[in-house]
Amino acid sequence: MSKSTPWRALWRLPLLVLALVASLGVAQFALAQADPDREAATAVPALDADAWRQIKSGETGPNYRDSRFDSNYNLINASGETWRQLRERWVSPFGVIAVVGMIVVIALFYLVVGRKKLDEPRTGRKLLRWSLVVRSLHWTVATLFILLALTGLNLAYGKAVFRPIFGDGFWAAMMSGTKLIHNYLGPLFGILLVILLLRLLAHNIPRKHDLTWFAKGGGLVGKGHPDAGFANGGEKLWYWLLATAGIAVIVSGLVLDFPNYGQARDTMQWANIIHAVGAFGLTAVALGHIYIGTLGTEGSFEGMATGYVDETWAKEHHNLWYEEVKDQAVPEEQLAAERSSAQGDEPAPRSG
């Protein structure tokens, strides 16, 4: 190594000293800026009682507007307080009552009435009820609905439930993920729901016999099963709830999801109320729909799982539809053979 090397390194010392001095100056400036008393004294002028009275009275002007672009709102926003009162006093309690109340009703109904079983033995002959396209749409929409319901409930009540248990760090991360899932899956759910509603519209036109179905409580009142076509009165009611309240939830959700299209603050607040009330109500009714279609009624889940229902189930629950398609019944063995052939001669599963 050359003996002149240490001398060549000496020129760096003044730069190091200069950097040290500069860093100390920056640090002192940052500390001065962090002093809350100094910052308040220089950034916020003193407000006396007259100034607050002017603000509260509704006076607007350059000194009394908020920082949003093109805003004419007073610093004390009366509409925001109204929204907060509606949410805290009415919407949030409604959500708890609707969802928890439905869970309690379903549990009591199951304990008292039990599962609705078929009155007659199965014939072993199957009728095609749901095509693969409709089943795929249904399960996709149902999965998205459940995810949106869970994340929506977490957004509404997660702070009160999970924050005290897990602490701020876990709760903040969970809410961040929840908001991301809810906001991105919402528009996809809306598109697929509209497609499904259009696909099923022809089966859900109200008919006169639907009134009789409701009068007999879907078969719970009196003897025998009330007349029903492809969709009974209860299924049509659920369809039209989705077609009305569901669309309202979707539209209000899009207003909240995309706040950069000129919506006023009042519009966002009302969209939030409509979205929450509609979503809570639909979640409660959906719990009943899920119960009836799975645990509550024998044979119902098979239709949406495989596409086929037994003749006995069709006659008891949708007799008018059964009369139209009874000539299309296929033996269960034939379906099993077709499935086995489609799967490459693997043994077909036995029907339960």
Short mmCIF file of C-alpha atoms in Angstrom, two decimals:
data_model
loop_
_atom_site.label_atom_id
_atom_site.label_comp_id
_atom_site.label_asym_id
_atom_site.label_seq_id
_atom_site.Cartn_x
_atom_site.Cartn_y
_atom_site.Cartn_z
CA MET A 1 0.00 0.00 0.00
CA SER A 2 1.30 3.53 -0.77
CA LYS A 3 2.46 5.64 2.19
CA SER A 4 0.41 8.60 0.86
CA THR A 5 -2.90 6.79 1.38
CA PRO A 6 -3.55 8.10 4.98
CA TRP A 7 -3.01 11.67 3.73
CA ARG A 8 -5.54 11.21 0.96
CA ALA A 9 -8.12 10.15 3.59
CA LEU A 10 -7.70 13.34 5.63
CA TRP A 11 -9.86 15.40 3.19
CA ARG A 12 -12.91 13.39 4.27
CA LEU A 13 -12.74 14.65 7.87
CA PRO A 14 -14.08 18.16 7.14
CA LEU A 15 -17.02 16.61 5.27
CA LEU A 16 -17.81 14.35 8.21
CA VAL A 17 -17.69 17.30 10.61
CA LEU A 18 -19.91 19.35 8.30
CA ALA A 19 -22.43 16.48 8.07
CA LEU A 20 -22.46 16.14 11.86
CA VAL A 21 -23.12 19.84 12.36
CA ALA A 22 -25.88 19.81 9.75
CA SER A 23 -27.54 16.78 11.37
CA LEU A 24 -27.48 18.49 14.76
CA GLY A 25 -29.14 21.53 13.23
CA VAL A 26 -31.86 19.47 11.61
CA ALA A 27 -32.48 17.64 14.87
CA GLN A 28 -32.84 20.90 16.78
CA PHE A 29 -35.28 22.18 14.15
CA ALA A 30 -37.33 18.97 14.36
CA LEU A 31 -37.47 19.16 18.15
CA ALA A 32 -38.60 22.74 17.95
CA GLN A 33 -41.34 21.79 15.53
CA ALA A 34 -42.40 18.88 17.76
CA ASP A 35 -42.93 21.20 20.72
CA PRO A 36 -46.74 21.21 20.99
CA ASP A 37 -46.92 24.55 22.77
CA ARG A 38 -44.71 26.26 20.22
CA GLU A 39 -46.58 24.67 17.32
CA ALA A 40 -49.98 25.66 18.69
CA ALA A 41 -48.82 29.20 19.35
CA THR A 42 -47.62 29.69 15.78
CA ALA A 43 -50.06 27.55 13.78
CA VAL A 44 -53.42 28.12 15.51
CA PRO A 45 -54.56 31.61 16.45
CA ALA A 46 -56.49 32.02 19.66
CA LEU A 47 -60.27 31.49 19.33
CA ASP A 48 -62.51 33.42 21.65
CA ALA A 49 -66.15 32.80 22.53
CA ASP A 50 -67.38 35.15 19.80
CA ALA A 51 -65.55 33.16 17.13
CA TRP A 52 -67.12 29.87 18.29
CA ARG A 53 -70.56 31.50 18.38
CA GLN A 54 -70.10 32.59 14.77
CA ILE A 55 -69.13 29.08 13.76
CA LYS A 56 -72.03 27.46 15.63
CA SER A 57 -74.54 29.91 14.17
CA GLY A 58 -73.82 28.55 10.70
CA GLU A 59 -71.79 31.43 9.32
CA THR A 60 -69.66 30.30 6.39
CA GLY A 61 -66.68 32.00 4.88
CA PRO A 62 -62.99 31.48 4.21
CA ASN A 63 -62.23 31.22 7.92
CA TYR A 64 -65.00 28.77 8.77
CA ARG A 65 -64.87 26.15 6.00
CA ASP A 66 -63.31 22.73 6.12
CA SER A 67 -60.31 21.74 4.02
CA ARG A 68 -62.15 19.66 1.41
CA PHE A 69 -62.13 20.83 -2.19
CA ASP A 70 -65.08 23.01 -3.16
CA SER A 71 -66.66 22.60 0.27
CA ASN A 72 -69.32 24.87 1.72
CA TYR A 73 -69.76 22.98 4.98
CA ASN A 74 -69.55 24.69 8.31
CA LEU A 75 -66.83 23.56 10.71
CA ILE A 76 -69.61 22.26 12.97
CA ASN A 77 -71.38 19.86 10.60
CA ALA A 78 -74.96 19.32 11.77
CA SER A 79 -75.63 16.67 9.11
CA GLY A 80 -72.62 14.67 10.27
CA GLU A 81 -73.93 14.66 13.82
CA THR A 82 -77.35 13.55 12.58
CA TRP A 83 -75.70 10.68 10.68
CA ARG A 84 -73.74 9.67 13.78
CA GLN A 85 -76.87 9.65 15.94
CA LEU A 86 -78.78 7.55 13.39
CA ARG A 87 -75.92 5.07 13.15
CA GLU A 88 -75.30 4.73 16.88
CA ARG A 89 -78.89 4.86 18.17
CA TRP A 90 -80.79 3.06 15.41
CA VAL A 91 -78.73 1.33 12.72
CA SER A 92 -76.21 -0.48 14.94
CA PRO A 93 -78.87 -1.78 17.39
CA PHE A 94 -81.06 -2.82 14.43
CA GLY A 95 -78.23 -4.91 13.03
CA VAL A 96 -77.75 -6.77 16.31
CA ILE A 97 -81.47 -7.34 16.79
CA ALA A 98 -82.00 -8.52 13.19
CA VAL A 99 -79.06 -10.93 12.94
CA VAL A 100 -78.98 -12.28 16.50
CA GLY A 101 -82.78 -12.37 16.61
CA MET A 102 -82.91 -14.49 13.45
CA ILE A 103 -80.35 -16.91 14.87
CA VAL A 104 -82.47 -17.30 18.01
CA VAL A 105 -85.67 -17.82 15.98
CA ILE A 106 -84.01 -20.47 13.80
CA ALA A 107 -82.67 -22.31 16.85
CA LEU A 108 -86.09 -22.28 18.54
CA PHE A 109 -87.83 -23.37 15.34
CA TYR A 110 -85.45 -26.31 14.95
CA LEU A 111 -85.91 -27.37 18.57
CA VAL A 112 -89.71 -27.12 18.44
CA VAL A 113 -90.57 -28.17 14.87
CA GLY A 114 -87.44 -30.01 13.79
CA ARG A 115 -86.37 -30.88 10.30
CA LYS A 116 -89.07 -31.11 7.63
CA LYS A 117 -88.77 -34.64 6.29
CA LEU A 118 -90.41 -36.11 3.20
CA ASP A 119 -93.87 -37.54 3.79
CA GLU A 120 -93.38 -40.38 1.30
CA PRO A 121 -90.37 -42.62 0.52
CA ARG A 122 -88.03 -41.57 -2.25
CA THR A 123 -88.73 -43.11 -5.66
CA GLY A 124 -85.11 -43.12 -6.82
CA ARG A 125 -86.09 -41.24 -9.96
CA LYS A 126 -84.48 -37.83 -10.43
CA LEU A 127 -85.54 -34.58 -12.07
CA LEU A 128 -83.09 -31.95 -13.27
CA ARG A 129 -83.82 -28.75 -11.34
CA TRP A 130 -80.67 -26.60 -11.59
CA SER A 131 -78.25 -26.44 -14.50
CA LEU A 132 -74.50 -26.33 -13.93
CA VAL A 133 -74.42 -22.64 -14.94
CA VAL A 134 -77.06 -21.65 -12.40
CA ARG A 135 -75.46 -23.73 -9.66
CA SER A 136 -72.07 -22.18 -10.34
CA LEU A 137 -73.56 -18.69 -10.23
CA HIS A 138 -75.50 -19.49 -7.07
CA TRP A 139 -72.52 -20.85 -5.14
CA THR A 140 -70.26 -18.01 -6.26
CA VAL A 141 -72.81 -15.37 -5.25
CA ALA A 142 -73.52 -17.20 -1.98
CA THR A 143 -69.81 -17.39 -1.11
CA LEU A 144 -69.33 -13.69 -1.86
CA PHE A 145 -72.44 -12.83 0.15
CA ILE A 146 -71.13 -14.69 3.20
CA LEU A 147 -67.71 -13.03 2.93
CA LEU A 148 -69.29 -9.59 2.57
CA ALA A 149 -71.67 -10.25 5.47
CA LEU A 150 -68.84 -11.34 7.78
CA THR A 151 -66.57 -8.45 6.82
CA GLY A 152 -69.49 -6.01 7.04
CA LEU A 153 -70.35 -7.17 10.55
CA ASN A 154 -66.69 -6.83 11.47
CA LEU A 155 -66.60 -3.27 10.15
CA ALA A 156 -69.72 -2.44 12.16
CA TYR A 157 -68.93 -4.22 15.44
CA GLY A 158 -65.32 -5.40 15.27
CA LYS A 159 -63.99 -2.45 17.23
CA ALA A 160 -66.26 -3.20 20.17
CA VAL A 161 -65.71 -6.98 20.04
CA PHE A 162 -62.13 -7.68 18.97
CA ARG A 163 -60.17 -4.59 19.99
CA PRO A 164 -60.58 -5.16 23.75
CA ILE A 165 -59.66 -8.85 23.35
CA PHE A 166 -56.66 -8.72 20.99
CA GLY A 167 -55.41 -5.16 21.35
CA ASP A 168 -54.85 -2.30 18.92
CA GLY A 169 -52.19 -3.95 16.74
CA PHE A 170 -54.14 -7.08 15.87
CA TRP A 171 -57.40 -5.18 15.54
CA ALA A 172 -55.89 -2.59 13.19
CA ALA A 173 -54.40 -5.27 10.91
CA MET A 174 -57.65 -7.23 10.91
CA MET A 175 -59.72 -4.16 10.06
CA SER A 176 -57.35 -3.19 7.26
CA GLY A 177 -57.73 -6.62 5.67
CA THR A 178 -61.48 -6.61 6.30
CA LYS A 179 -61.93 -3.27 4.56
CA LEU A 180 -59.84 -4.41 1.60
CA ILE A 181 -61.87 -7.62 1.14
CA HIS A 182 -65.20 -5.84 1.54
CA ASN A 183 -64.42 -3.01 -0.86
CA TYR A 184 -63.00 -5.18 -3.65
CA LEU A 185 -65.45 -8.11 -3.50
CA GLY A 186 -68.51 -5.84 -3.29
CA PRO A 187 -68.58 -4.76 -6.97
CA LEU A 188 -67.93 -8.34 -8.13
CA PHE A 189 -70.84 -9.56 -5.99
CA GLY A 190 -73.07 -6.87 -7.49
CA ILE A 191 -72.31 -7.87 -11.08
CA LEU A 192 -72.84 -11.59 -10.47
CA LEU A 193 -76.02 -11.03 -8.45
CA VAL A 194 -77.58 -9.03 -11.28
CA ILE A 195 -76.69 -11.82 -13.75
CA LEU A 196 -78.23 -14.45 -11.44
CA LEU A 197 -81.40 -12.39 -10.92
CA LEU A 198 -81.87 -11.99 -14.67
CA ARG A 199 -81.30 -15.72 -15.18
CA LEU A 200 -84.01 -16.63 -12.63
CA LEU A 201 -86.53 -13.90 -13.41
CA ALA A 202 -88.90 -16.12 -15.41
CA HIS A 203 -89.28 -18.54 -12.48
CA ASN A 204 -90.09 -15.82 -9.94
CA ILE A 205 -93.03 -13.96 -11.44
CA PRO A 206 -95.71 -13.77 -8.69
CA ARG A 207 -98.77 -15.96 -9.20
CA LYS A 208 -102.14 -16.19 -7.49
CA HIS A 209 -101.31 -19.50 -5.81
CA ASP A 210 -98.39 -17.81 -4.02
CA LEU A 211 -100.94 -16.08 -1.76
CA THR A 212 -102.29 -19.47 -0.73
CA TRP A 213 -98.73 -20.63 -0.05
CA PHE A 214 -98.21 -17.74 2.38
CA ALA A 215 -101.64 -18.26 3.96
CA LYS A 216 -100.67 -21.86 4.78
CA GLY A 217 -97.22 -20.85 6.01
CA GLY A 218 -95.52 -22.91 3.32
CA GLY A 219 -97.26 -26.05 4.58
CA LEU A 220 -96.96 -25.46 8.33
CA VAL A 221 -100.64 -24.50 8.66
CA GLY A 222 -103.32 -27.06 7.84
CA LYS A 223 -102.88 -30.34 6.02
CA GLY A 224 -101.03 -31.02 2.82
CA HIS A 225 -98.60 -28.89 0.88
CA PRO A 226 -99.79 -25.71 -0.86
CA ASP A 227 -99.45 -25.45 -4.63
CA ALA A 228 -96.11 -24.20 -5.91
CA GLY A 229 -94.50 -23.90 -9.30
CA PHE A 230 -90.77 -24.02 -9.96
CA ALA A 231 -90.32 -21.48 -7.14
CA ASN A 232 -92.65 -21.34 -4.16
CA GLY A 233 -93.87 -18.17 -2.45
CA GLY A 234 -91.00 -18.06 0.03
CA GLU A 235 -88.37 -18.42 -2.68
CA LYS A 236 -90.02 -15.68 -4.72
CA LEU A 237 -90.05 -13.39 -1.69
CA TRP A 238 -86.32 -13.95 -1.20
CA TYR A 239 -85.74 -13.31 -4.91
CA TRP A 240 -87.56 -9.97 -4.85
CA LEU A 241 -85.84 -8.90 -1.65
CA LEU A 242 -82.53 -9.43 -3.46
CA ALA A 243 -83.87 -7.63 -6.53
CA THR A 244 -84.91 -4.57 -4.48
CA ALA A 245 -83.06 -4.26 -1.18
CA GLY A 246 -80.10 -6.13 -2.67
CA ILE A 247 -79.80 -3.67 -5.56
CA ALA A 248 -80.10 -0.77 -3.09
CA VAL A 249 -77.24 -2.25 -1.07
CA ILE A 250 -75.14 -2.66 -4.23
CA VAL A 251 -75.76 0.89 -5.48
CA SER A 252 -75.13 2.48 -2.08
CA GLY A 253 -71.99 0.36 -1.73
CA LEU A 254 -70.69 1.63 -5.06
CA VAL A 255 -71.32 5.21 -3.92
CA LEU A 256 -69.20 4.49 -0.84
CA ASP A 257 -66.58 2.53 -2.77
CA PHE A 258 -65.94 5.30 -5.30
CA PRO A 259 -66.13 8.65 -3.48
CA ASN A 260 -64.26 10.46 -6.25
CA TYR A 261 -67.21 11.10 -8.57
CA GLY A 262 -68.44 14.32 -6.97
CA GLN A 263 -70.70 12.87 -4.29
CA ALA A 264 -71.51 15.39 -1.57
CA ARG A 265 -70.90 14.49 2.04
CA ASP A 266 -74.65 14.22 2.68
CA THR A 267 -74.92 11.72 -0.18
CA MET A 268 -72.15 9.59 1.35
CA GLN A 269 -73.82 9.68 4.76
CA TRP A 270 -77.21 8.56 3.44
CA ALA A 271 -75.56 5.91 1.29
CA ASN A 272 -73.90 4.57 4.45
CA ILE A 273 -77.25 4.37 6.28
CA ILE A 274 -79.04 2.70 3.35
CA HIS A 275 -76.16 0.27 2.84
CA ALA A 276 -76.04 -0.75 6.50
CA VAL A 277 -79.81 -1.15 7.01
CA GLY A 278 -80.24 -3.13 3.79
CA ALA A 279 -77.22 -5.33 4.44
CA PHE A 280 -78.28 -6.15 8.01
CA GLY A 281 -81.80 -7.02 6.89
CA LEU A 282 -80.62 -9.20 4.00
CA THR A 283 -78.10 -10.98 6.24
CA ALA A 284 -80.87 -11.85 8.70
CA VAL A 285 -83.19 -13.18 5.97
CA ALA A 286 -80.29 -15.04 4.34
CA LEU A 287 -79.78 -17.00 7.57
CA GLY A 288 -83.34 -18.27 7.25
CA HIS A 289 -82.80 -19.09 3.57
CA ILE A 290 -79.64 -21.04 4.40
CA TYR A 291 -81.38 -22.97 7.18
CA ILE A 292 -84.36 -23.96 5.00
CA GLY A 293 -82.11 -24.97 2.11
CA THR A 294 -79.80 -27.14 4.23
CA LEU A 295 -80.70 -28.45 7.67
CA GLY A 296 -84.35 -27.42 7.69
CA THR A 297 -85.75 -29.37 4.71
CA GLU A 298 -84.84 -32.86 3.59
CA GLY A 299 -83.75 -33.02 -0.04
CA SER A 300 -83.40 -29.26 -0.68
CA PHE A 301 -79.61 -29.13 -0.48
CA GLU A 302 -79.28 -32.04 -2.92
CA GLY A 303 -80.87 -29.99 -5.69
CA MET A 304 -78.32 -27.18 -5.52
CA ALA A 305 -75.43 -29.57 -4.86
CA THR A 306 -76.06 -32.05 -7.70
CA GLY A 307 -78.66 -30.31 -9.85
CA TYR A 308 -81.17 -33.14 -9.39
CA VAL A 309 -84.03 -33.73 -6.94
CA ASP A 310 -86.05 -36.83 -6.17
CA GLU A 311 -89.57 -37.17 -7.57
CA THR A 312 -91.02 -37.31 -4.08
CA TRP A 313 -89.41 -34.01 -3.09
CA ALA A 314 -90.66 -32.38 -6.31
CA LYS A 315 -94.24 -33.59 -5.79
CA GLU A 316 -94.37 -32.44 -2.17
CA HIS A 317 -92.72 -29.02 -2.50
CA HIS A 318 -93.28 -27.97 -6.14
CA ASN A 319 -96.24 -30.00 -7.37
CA LEU A 320 -97.18 -27.68 -10.26
CA TRP A 321 -93.64 -27.79 -11.62
CA TYR A 322 -93.57 -31.58 -11.12
CA GLU A 323 -96.64 -32.02 -13.32
CA GLU A 324 -94.85 -30.14 -16.10
CA VAL A 325 -91.61 -32.16 -16.02
CA LYS A 326 -92.52 -35.56 -14.56
CA ASP A 327 -92.01 -37.27 -17.91
CA GLN A 328 -88.34 -36.24 -17.76
CA ALA A 329 -87.55 -38.23 -14.62
CA VAL A 330 -84.38 -40.33 -14.87
CA PRO A 331 -83.53 -43.41 -12.76
CA GLU A 332 -80.82 -42.75 -10.20
CA GLU A 333 -78.82 -45.68 -11.50
CA GLN A 334 -78.67 -44.13 -14.97
CA LEU A 335 -77.32 -40.87 -13.56
CA ALA A 336 -74.75 -42.78 -11.52
CA ALA A 337 -73.62 -44.64 -14.63
CA GLU A 338 -73.31 -41.40 -16.57
CA ARG A 339 -71.24 -39.83 -13.80
CA SER A 340 -69.03 -42.90 -13.65
CA SER A 341 -68.48 -42.77 -17.40
CA ALA A 342 -67.69 -39.05 -17.29
CA GLN A 343 -65.16 -39.62 -14.50
CA GLY A 344 -63.31 -42.32 -16.43
CA ASP A 345 -65.11 -45.44 -15.22
CA GLU A 346 -64.52 -44.65 -11.58
CA PRO A 347 -67.10 -46.07 -9.17
CA ALA A 348 -69.97 -43.67 -8.74
CA PRO A 349 -70.79 -42.56 -5.18
CA ARG A 350 -73.91 -44.07 -3.66
CA SER A 351 -76.79 -41.69 -3.09
CA GLY A 352 -77.61 -40.96 0.54
#
